[in-house]
mmCIF file of C-alpha atoms and ligand atoms in Angstrom:
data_model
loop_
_atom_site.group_PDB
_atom_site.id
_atom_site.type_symbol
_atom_site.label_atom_id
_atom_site.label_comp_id
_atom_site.label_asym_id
_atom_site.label_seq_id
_atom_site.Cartn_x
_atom_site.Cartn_y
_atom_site.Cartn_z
ATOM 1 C CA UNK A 1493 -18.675 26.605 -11.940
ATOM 2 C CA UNK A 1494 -16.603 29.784 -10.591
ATOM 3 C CA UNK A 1495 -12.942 29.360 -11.189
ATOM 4 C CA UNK A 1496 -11.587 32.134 -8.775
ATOM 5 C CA UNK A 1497 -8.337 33.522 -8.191
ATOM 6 C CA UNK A 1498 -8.187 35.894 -5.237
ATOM 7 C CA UNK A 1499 -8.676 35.695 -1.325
ATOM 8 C CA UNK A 1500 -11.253 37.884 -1.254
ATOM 9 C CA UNK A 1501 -13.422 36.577 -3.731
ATOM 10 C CA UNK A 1502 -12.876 33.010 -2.871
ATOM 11 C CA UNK A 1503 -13.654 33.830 0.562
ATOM 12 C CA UNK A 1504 -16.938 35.692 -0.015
ATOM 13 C CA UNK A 1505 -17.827 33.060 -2.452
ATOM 14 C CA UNK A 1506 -17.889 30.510 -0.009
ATOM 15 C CA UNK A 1507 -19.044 32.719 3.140
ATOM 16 C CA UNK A 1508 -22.472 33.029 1.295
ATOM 17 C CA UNK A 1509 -22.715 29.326 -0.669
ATOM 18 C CA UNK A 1510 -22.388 28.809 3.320
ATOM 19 C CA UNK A 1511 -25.586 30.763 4.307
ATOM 20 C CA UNK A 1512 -28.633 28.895 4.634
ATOM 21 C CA UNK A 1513 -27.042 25.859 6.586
ATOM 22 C CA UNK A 1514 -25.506 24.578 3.286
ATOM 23 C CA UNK A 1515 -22.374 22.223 4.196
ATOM 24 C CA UNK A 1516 -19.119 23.252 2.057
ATOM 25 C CA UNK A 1517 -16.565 20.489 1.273
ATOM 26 C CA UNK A 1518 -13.234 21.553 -0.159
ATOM 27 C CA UNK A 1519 -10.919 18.859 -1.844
ATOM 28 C CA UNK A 1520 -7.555 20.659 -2.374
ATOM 29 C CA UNK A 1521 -4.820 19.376 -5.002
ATOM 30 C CA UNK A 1522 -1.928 20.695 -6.773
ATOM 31 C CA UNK A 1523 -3.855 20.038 -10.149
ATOM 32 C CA UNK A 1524 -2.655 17.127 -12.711
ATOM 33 C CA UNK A 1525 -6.160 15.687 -11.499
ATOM 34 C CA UNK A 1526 -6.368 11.723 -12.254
ATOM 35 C CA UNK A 1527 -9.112 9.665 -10.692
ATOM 36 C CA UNK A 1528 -7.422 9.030 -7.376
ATOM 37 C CA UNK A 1529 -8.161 13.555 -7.222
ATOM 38 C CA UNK A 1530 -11.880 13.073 -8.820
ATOM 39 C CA UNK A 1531 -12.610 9.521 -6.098
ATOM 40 C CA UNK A 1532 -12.142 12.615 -3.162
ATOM 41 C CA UNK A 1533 -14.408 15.464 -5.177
ATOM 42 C CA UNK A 1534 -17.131 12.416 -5.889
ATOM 43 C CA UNK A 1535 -16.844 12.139 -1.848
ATOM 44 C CA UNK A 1536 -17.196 15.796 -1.009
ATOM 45 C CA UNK A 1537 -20.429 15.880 -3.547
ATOM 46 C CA UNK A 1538 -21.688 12.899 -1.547
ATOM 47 C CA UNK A 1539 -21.170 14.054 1.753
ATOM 48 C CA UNK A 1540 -21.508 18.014 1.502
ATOM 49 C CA UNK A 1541 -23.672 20.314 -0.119
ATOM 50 C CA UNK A 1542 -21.842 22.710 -2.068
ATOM 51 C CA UNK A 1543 -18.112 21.215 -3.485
ATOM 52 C CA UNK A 1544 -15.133 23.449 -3.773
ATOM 53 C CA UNK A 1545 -11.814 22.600 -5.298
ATOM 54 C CA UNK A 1546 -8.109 24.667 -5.038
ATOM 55 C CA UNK A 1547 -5.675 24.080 -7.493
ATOM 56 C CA UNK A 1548 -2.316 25.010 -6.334
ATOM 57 C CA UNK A 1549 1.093 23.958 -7.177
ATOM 58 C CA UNK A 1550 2.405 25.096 -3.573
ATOM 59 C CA UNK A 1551 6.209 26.194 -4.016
ATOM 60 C CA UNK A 1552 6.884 25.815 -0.458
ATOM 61 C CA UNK A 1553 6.671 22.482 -0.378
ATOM 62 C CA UNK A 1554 9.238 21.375 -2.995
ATOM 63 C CA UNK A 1555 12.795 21.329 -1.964
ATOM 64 C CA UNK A 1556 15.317 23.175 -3.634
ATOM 65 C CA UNK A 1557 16.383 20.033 -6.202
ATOM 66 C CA UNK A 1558 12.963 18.933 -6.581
ATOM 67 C CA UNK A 1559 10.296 19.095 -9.214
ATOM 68 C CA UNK A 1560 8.416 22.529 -9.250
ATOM 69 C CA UNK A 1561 9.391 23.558 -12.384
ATOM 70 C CA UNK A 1562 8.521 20.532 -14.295
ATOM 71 C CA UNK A 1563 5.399 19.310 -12.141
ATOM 72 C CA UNK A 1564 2.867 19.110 -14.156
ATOM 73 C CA UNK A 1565 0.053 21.811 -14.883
ATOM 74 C CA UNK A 1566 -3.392 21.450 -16.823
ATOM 75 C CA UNK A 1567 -5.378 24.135 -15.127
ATOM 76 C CA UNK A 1568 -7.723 24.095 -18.320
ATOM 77 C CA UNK A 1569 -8.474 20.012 -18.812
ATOM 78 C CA UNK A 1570 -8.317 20.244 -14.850
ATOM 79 C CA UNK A 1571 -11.718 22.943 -14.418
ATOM 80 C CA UNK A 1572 -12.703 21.018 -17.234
ATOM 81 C CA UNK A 1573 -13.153 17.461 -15.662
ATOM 82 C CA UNK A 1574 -13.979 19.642 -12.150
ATOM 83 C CA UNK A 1575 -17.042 21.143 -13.996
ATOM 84 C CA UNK A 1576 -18.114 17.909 -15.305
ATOM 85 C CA UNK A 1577 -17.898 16.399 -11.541
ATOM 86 C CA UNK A 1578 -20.192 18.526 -10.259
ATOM 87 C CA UNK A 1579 -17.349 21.750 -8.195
ATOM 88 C CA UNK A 1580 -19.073 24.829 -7.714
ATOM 89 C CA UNK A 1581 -16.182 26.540 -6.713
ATOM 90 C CA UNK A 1582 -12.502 26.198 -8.078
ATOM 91 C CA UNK A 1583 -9.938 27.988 -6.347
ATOM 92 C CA UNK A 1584 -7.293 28.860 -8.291
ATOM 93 C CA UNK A 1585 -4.522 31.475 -7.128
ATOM 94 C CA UNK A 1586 -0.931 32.708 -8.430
ATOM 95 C CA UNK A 1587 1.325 32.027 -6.011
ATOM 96 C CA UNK A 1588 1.739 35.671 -5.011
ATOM 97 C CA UNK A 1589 -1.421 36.101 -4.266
ATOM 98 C CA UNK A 1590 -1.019 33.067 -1.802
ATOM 99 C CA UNK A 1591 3.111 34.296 -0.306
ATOM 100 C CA UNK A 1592 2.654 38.461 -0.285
ATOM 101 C CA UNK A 1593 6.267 39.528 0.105
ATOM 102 C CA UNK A 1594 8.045 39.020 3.318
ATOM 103 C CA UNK A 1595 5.346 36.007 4.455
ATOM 104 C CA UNK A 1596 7.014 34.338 7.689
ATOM 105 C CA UNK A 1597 4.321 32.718 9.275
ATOM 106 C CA UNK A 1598 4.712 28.692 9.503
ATOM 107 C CA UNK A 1599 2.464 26.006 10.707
ATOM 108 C CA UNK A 1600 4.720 23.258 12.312
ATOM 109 C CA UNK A 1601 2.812 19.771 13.315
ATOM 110 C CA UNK A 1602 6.021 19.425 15.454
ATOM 111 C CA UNK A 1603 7.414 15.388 15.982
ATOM 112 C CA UNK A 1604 5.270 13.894 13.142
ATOM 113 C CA UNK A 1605 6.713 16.359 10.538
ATOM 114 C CA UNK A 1606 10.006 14.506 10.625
ATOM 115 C CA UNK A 1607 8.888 11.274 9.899
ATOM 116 C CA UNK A 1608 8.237 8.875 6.652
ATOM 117 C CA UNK A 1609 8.438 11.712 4.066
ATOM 118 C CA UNK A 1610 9.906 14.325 6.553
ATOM 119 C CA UNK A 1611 13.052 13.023 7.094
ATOM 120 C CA UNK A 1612 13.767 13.021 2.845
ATOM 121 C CA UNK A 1613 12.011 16.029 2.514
ATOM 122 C CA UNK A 1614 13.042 18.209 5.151
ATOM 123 C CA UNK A 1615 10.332 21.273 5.721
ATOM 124 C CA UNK A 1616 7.780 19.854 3.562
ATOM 125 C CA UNK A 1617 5.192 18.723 5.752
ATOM 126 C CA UNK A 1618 5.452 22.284 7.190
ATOM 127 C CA UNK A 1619 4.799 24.028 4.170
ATOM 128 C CA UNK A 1620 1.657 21.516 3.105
ATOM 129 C CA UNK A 1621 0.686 22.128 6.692
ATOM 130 C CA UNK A 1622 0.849 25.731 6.315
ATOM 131 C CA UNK A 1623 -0.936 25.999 2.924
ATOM 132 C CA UNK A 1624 -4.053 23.776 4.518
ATOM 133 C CA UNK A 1625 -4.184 25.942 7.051
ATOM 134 C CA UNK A 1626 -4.013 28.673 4.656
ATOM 135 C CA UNK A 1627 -6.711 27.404 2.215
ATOM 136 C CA UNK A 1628 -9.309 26.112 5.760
ATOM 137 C CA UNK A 1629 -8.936 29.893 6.575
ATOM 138 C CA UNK A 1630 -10.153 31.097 2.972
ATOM 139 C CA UNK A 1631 -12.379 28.541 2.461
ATOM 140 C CA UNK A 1632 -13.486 27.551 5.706
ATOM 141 C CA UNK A 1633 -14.978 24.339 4.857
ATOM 142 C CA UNK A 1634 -17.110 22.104 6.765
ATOM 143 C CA UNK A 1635 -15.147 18.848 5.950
ATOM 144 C CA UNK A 1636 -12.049 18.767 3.767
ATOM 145 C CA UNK A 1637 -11.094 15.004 1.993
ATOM 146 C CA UNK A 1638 -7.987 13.896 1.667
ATOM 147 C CA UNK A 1639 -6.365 10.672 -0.105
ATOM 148 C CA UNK A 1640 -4.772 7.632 2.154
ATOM 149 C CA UNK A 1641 -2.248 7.696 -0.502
ATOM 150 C CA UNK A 1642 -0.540 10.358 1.188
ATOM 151 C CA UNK A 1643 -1.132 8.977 4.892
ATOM 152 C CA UNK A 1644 1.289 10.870 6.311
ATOM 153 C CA UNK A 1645 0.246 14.451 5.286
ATOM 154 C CA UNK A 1646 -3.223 13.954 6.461
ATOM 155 C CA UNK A 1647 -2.334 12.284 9.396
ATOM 156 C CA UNK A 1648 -0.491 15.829 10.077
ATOM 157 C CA UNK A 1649 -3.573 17.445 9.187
ATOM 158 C CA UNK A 1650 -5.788 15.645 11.180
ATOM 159 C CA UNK A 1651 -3.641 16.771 14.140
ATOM 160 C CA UNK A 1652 -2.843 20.223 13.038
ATOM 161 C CA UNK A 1653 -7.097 20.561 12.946
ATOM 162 C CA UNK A 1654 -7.152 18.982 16.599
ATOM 163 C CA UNK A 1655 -4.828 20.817 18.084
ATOM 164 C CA UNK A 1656 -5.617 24.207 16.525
ATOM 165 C CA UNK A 1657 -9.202 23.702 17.060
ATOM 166 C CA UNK A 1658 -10.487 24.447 13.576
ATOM 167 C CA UNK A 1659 -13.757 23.516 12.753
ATOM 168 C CA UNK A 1660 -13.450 21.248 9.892
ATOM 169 C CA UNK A 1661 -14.227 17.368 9.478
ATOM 170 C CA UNK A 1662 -11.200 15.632 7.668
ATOM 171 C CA UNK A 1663 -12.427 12.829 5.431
ATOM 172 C CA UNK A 1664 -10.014 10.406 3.892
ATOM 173 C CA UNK A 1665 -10.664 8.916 1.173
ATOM 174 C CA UNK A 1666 -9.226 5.021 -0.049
ATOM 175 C CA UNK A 1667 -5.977 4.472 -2.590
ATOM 176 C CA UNK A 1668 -7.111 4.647 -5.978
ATOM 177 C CA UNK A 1669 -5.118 2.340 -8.277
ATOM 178 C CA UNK A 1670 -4.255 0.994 -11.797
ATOM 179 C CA UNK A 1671 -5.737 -2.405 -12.686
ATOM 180 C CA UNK A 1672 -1.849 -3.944 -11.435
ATOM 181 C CA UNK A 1673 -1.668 -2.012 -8.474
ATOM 182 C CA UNK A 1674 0.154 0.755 -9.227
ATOM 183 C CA UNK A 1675 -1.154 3.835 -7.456
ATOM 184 C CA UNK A 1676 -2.639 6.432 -9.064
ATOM 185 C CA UNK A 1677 -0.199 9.765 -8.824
ATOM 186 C CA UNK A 1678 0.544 12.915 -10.742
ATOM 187 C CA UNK A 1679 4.451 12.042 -10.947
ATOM 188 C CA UNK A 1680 3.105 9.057 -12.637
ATOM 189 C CA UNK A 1681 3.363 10.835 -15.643
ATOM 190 C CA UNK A 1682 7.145 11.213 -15.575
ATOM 191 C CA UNK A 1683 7.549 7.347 -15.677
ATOM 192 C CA UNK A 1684 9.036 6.014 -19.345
ATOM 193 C CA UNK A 1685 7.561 2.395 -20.190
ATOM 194 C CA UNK A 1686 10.626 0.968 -18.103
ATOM 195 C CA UNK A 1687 10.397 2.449 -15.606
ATOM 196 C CA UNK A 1688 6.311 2.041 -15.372
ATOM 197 C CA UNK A 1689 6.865 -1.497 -15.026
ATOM 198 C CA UNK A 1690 9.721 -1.385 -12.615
ATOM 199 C CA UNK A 1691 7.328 1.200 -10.341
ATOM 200 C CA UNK A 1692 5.459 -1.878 -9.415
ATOM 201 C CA UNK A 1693 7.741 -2.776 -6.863
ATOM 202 C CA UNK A 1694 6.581 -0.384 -4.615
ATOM 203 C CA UNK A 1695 3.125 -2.051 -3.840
ATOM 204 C CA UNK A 1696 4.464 -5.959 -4.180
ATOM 205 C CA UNK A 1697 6.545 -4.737 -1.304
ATOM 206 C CA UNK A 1698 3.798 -3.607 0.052
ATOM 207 C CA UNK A 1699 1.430 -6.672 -0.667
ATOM 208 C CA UNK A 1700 4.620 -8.821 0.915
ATOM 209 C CA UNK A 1701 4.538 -7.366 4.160
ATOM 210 C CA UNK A 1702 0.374 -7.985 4.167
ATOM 211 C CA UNK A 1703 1.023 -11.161 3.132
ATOM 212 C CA UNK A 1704 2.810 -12.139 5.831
ATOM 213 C CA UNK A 1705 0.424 -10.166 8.408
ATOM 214 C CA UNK A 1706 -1.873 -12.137 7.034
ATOM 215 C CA UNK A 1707 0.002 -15.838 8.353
ATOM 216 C CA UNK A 1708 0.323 -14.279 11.720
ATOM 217 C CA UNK A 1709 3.638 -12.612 11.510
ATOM 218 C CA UNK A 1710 3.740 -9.429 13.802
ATOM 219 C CA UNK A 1711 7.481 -8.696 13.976
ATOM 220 C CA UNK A 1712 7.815 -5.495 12.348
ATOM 221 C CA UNK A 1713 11.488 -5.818 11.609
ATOM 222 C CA UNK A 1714 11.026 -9.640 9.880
ATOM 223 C CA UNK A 1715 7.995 -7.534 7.855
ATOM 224 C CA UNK A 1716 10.455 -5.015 6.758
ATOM 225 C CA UNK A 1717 12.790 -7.313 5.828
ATOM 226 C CA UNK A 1718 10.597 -9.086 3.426
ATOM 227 C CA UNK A 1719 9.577 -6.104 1.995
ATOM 228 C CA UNK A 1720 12.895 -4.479 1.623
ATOM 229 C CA UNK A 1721 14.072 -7.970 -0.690
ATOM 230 C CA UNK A 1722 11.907 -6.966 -3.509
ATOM 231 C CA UNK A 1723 13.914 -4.359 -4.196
ATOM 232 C CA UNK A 1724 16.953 -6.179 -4.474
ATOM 233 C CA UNK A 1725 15.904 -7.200 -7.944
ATOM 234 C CA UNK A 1726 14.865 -3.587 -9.337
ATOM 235 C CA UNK A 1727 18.257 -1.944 -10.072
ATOM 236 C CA UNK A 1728 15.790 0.916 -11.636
ATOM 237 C CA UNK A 1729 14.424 1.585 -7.785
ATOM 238 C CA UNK A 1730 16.394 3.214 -4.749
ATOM 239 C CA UNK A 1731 14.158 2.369 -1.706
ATOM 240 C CA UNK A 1732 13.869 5.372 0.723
ATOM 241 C CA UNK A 1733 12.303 4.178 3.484
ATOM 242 C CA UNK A 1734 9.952 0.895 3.905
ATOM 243 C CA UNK A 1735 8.176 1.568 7.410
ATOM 244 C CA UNK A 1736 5.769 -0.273 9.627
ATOM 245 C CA UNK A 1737 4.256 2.788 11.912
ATOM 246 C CA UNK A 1738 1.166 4.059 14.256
ATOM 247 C CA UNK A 1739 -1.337 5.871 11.708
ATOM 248 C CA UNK A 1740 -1.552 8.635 13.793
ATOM 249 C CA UNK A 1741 2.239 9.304 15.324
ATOM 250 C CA UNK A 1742 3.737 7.535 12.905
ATOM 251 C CA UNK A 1743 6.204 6.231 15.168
ATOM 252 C CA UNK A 1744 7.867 3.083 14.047
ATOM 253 C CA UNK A 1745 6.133 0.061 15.940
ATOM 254 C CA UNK A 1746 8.068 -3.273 17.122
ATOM 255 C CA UNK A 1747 5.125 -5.787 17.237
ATOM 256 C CA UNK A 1748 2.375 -4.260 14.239
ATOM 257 C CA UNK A 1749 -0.928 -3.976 16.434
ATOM 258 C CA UNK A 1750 -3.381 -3.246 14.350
ATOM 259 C CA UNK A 1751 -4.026 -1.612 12.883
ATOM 260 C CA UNK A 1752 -0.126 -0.253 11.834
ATOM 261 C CA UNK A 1753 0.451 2.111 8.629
ATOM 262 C CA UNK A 1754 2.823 0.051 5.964
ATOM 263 C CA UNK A 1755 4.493 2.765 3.632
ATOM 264 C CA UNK A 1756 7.019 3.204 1.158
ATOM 265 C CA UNK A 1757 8.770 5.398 -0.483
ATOM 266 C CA UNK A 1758 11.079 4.947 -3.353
ATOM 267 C CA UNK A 1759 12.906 6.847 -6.367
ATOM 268 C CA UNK A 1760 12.178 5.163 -10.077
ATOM 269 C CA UNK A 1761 14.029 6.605 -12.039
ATOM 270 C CA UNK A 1762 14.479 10.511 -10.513
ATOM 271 C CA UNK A 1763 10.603 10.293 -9.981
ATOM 272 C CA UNK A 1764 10.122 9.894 -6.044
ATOM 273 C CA UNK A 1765 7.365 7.398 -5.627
ATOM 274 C CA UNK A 1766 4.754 6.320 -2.070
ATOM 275 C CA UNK A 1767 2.668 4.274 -1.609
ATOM 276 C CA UNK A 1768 0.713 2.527 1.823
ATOM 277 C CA UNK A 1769 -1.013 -0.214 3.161
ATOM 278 C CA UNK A 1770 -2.740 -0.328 6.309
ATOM 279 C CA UNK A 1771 -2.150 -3.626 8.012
ATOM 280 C CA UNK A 1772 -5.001 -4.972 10.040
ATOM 281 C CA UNK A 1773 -7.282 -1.936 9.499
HETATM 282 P P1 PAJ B 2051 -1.942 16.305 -4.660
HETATM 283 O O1 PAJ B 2051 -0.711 15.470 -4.757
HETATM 284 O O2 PAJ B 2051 -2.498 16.933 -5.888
HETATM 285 O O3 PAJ B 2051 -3.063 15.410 -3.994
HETATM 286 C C1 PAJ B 2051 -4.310 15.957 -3.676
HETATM 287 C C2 PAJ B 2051 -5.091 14.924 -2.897
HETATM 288 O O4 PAJ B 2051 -5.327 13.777 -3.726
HETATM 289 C C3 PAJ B 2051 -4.337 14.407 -1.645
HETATM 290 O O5 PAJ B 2051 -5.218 14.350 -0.544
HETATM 291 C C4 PAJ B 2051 -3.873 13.038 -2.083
HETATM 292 O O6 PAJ B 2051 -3.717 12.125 -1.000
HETATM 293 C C5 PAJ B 2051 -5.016 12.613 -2.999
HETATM 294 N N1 PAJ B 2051 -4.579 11.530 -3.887
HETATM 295 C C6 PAJ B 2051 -3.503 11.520 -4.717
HETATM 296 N N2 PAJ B 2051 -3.386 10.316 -5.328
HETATM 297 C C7 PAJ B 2051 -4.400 9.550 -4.874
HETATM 298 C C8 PAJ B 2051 -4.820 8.194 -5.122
HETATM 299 N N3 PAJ B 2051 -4.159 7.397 -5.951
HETATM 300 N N4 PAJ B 2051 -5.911 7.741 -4.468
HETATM 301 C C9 PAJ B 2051 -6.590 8.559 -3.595
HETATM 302 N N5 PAJ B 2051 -6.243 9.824 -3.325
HETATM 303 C C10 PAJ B 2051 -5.167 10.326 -3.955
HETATM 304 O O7 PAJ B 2051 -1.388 16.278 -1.714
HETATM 305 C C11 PAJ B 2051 -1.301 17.346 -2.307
HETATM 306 O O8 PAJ B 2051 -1.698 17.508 -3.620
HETATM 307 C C12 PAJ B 2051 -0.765 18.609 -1.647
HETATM 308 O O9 PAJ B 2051 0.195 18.265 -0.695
HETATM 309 C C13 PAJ B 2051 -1.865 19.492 -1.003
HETATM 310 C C14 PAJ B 2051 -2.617 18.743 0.108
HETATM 311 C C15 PAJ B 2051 -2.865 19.985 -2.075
HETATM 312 C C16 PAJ B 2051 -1.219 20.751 -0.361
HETATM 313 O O10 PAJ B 2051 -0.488 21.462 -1.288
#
């Protein structure tokens, strides 16, 4: 396995793993890699030829009082368990290698940006938009796999590929979880025992609202509601949002056709939490 730090070499790399007809499959991550990370690289080895990995902790998209200092980094355990899995290629750059001086170039999924997570996190999906776009350009994979946990950044990938034609298949992979639900997450790590347990809310909202799908109910704003009362017994969680949406605009919808996009998002603690059903899917 090649653990590579510059554009150039990354790119030539991959140009001639490429030759031949050889599919390349990229799975990229910010690193901290837990099983939910390794489900997507077991994917790419399944469905591509040659795997590649980037490991980036992507400044840009961490607001100014969030965690980029503290988020965790195990670049060596990471190449480690990458090697093990099967990656050929591991790219791994310094962030100025990645933002030269005086960068001002944005990709902006416009509309879908500002939803779920956008609306907290205002000009993150921009900047994960911008680094994929970024890292498709380096790599240029065939197909790139991404996680359902974070449904709303690949469903702005998914249209940033359409609608700037680039020639890469987006895969997305299914939740991986703990054995009671919890799903698997980097920031999992900055949960004490406490607040580990209380963290469980998050998907029992969740599992409410799917519940009640299930009997028939299709009002979206009797779904929320449910959902929502679960949290009034975790003092430990501040609910962000609880949303019933369209997958792909993910506009709010009144009547949940199916299939609609449940997802949550929550702060335990000061460690921002999401998680996402998909009702009727
Ligand atoms: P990161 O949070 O490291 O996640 C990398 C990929 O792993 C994402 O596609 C995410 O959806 C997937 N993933 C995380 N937890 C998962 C779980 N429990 N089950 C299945 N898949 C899971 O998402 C990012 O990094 C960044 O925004 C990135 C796309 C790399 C751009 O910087």
């Amino acid at each position: 396995m090649k653990i590579v730090g510059t554009i150039a070499e990354m790119r030539a790399l991959c140009r001639s793993a490429k030759l031949g007809g050889k599919r390349l499959g990229l799975v990229p991550t910010m690193g901290a890699l837990h099983e939910g990370h390794l489900s997507l690289v077991r994917a790419a080895r399944a469905k591509t030829d040659v795997a590649a990995a980037s490991i980036f902790v992507n400044p840009t998209q961490f607001g100014p009082t969030e965690d980029f200092s503290r988020y965790p980094r195990a670049l060596e355990k990471d190449c480690a368990i990458l090697e093990r899995e099967g990656v050929e290629f591991v790219f791994a750059p310094a962030v100025e290698e990645m933002y030269p001086s005086g960068a001002a170039t944005w990709v902006t999924v416009e509309a879908l940006s500002d939803r779920l997570c956008g609306k907290s996190r205002p000009g993150h999906f921009r900047a994960v938009a911008t680094v994929v776009a970024k890292l498709f350009h380096i790599i240029e994979p065939d197909a790139a796999f991404f996680g359902q946990k974070d449904a709303a950044q690949h469903a702005i990938i998914r249209k940033m590929v359409r609608d700037l034609d680039m020639p890469v298949a987006i895969e997305v992979c299914p939740i991986v979880r703990e054995s009671d639900g919890l799903a698997l997450s980097s920031r999992n790590a900055y949960l004490n025992a406490e607040e580990r347990k209380s963290a469980l809310v998050l998907y029992r909202s969740l599992r409410r609202a799917q519940e009640l799908f299930q009997t028939g109910e299709r009002n979206s704003a009797k779904l929320i509601a449910a959902a929502r009362q679960e949290f009034a017994s975790e003092s430990n969680v501040r609910l962000d949002y609880f949303e019933i949406v369209n997958p792909d605009s993910l506009e709010p919808v009144l009547d949940t056709p199916s299939p609609s996009l449940a997802a949550v998002a929550g702060y335990v603690g000061n460690t921002r939490l999401i998680d996402n059903v998909l009702l009727g899917a």
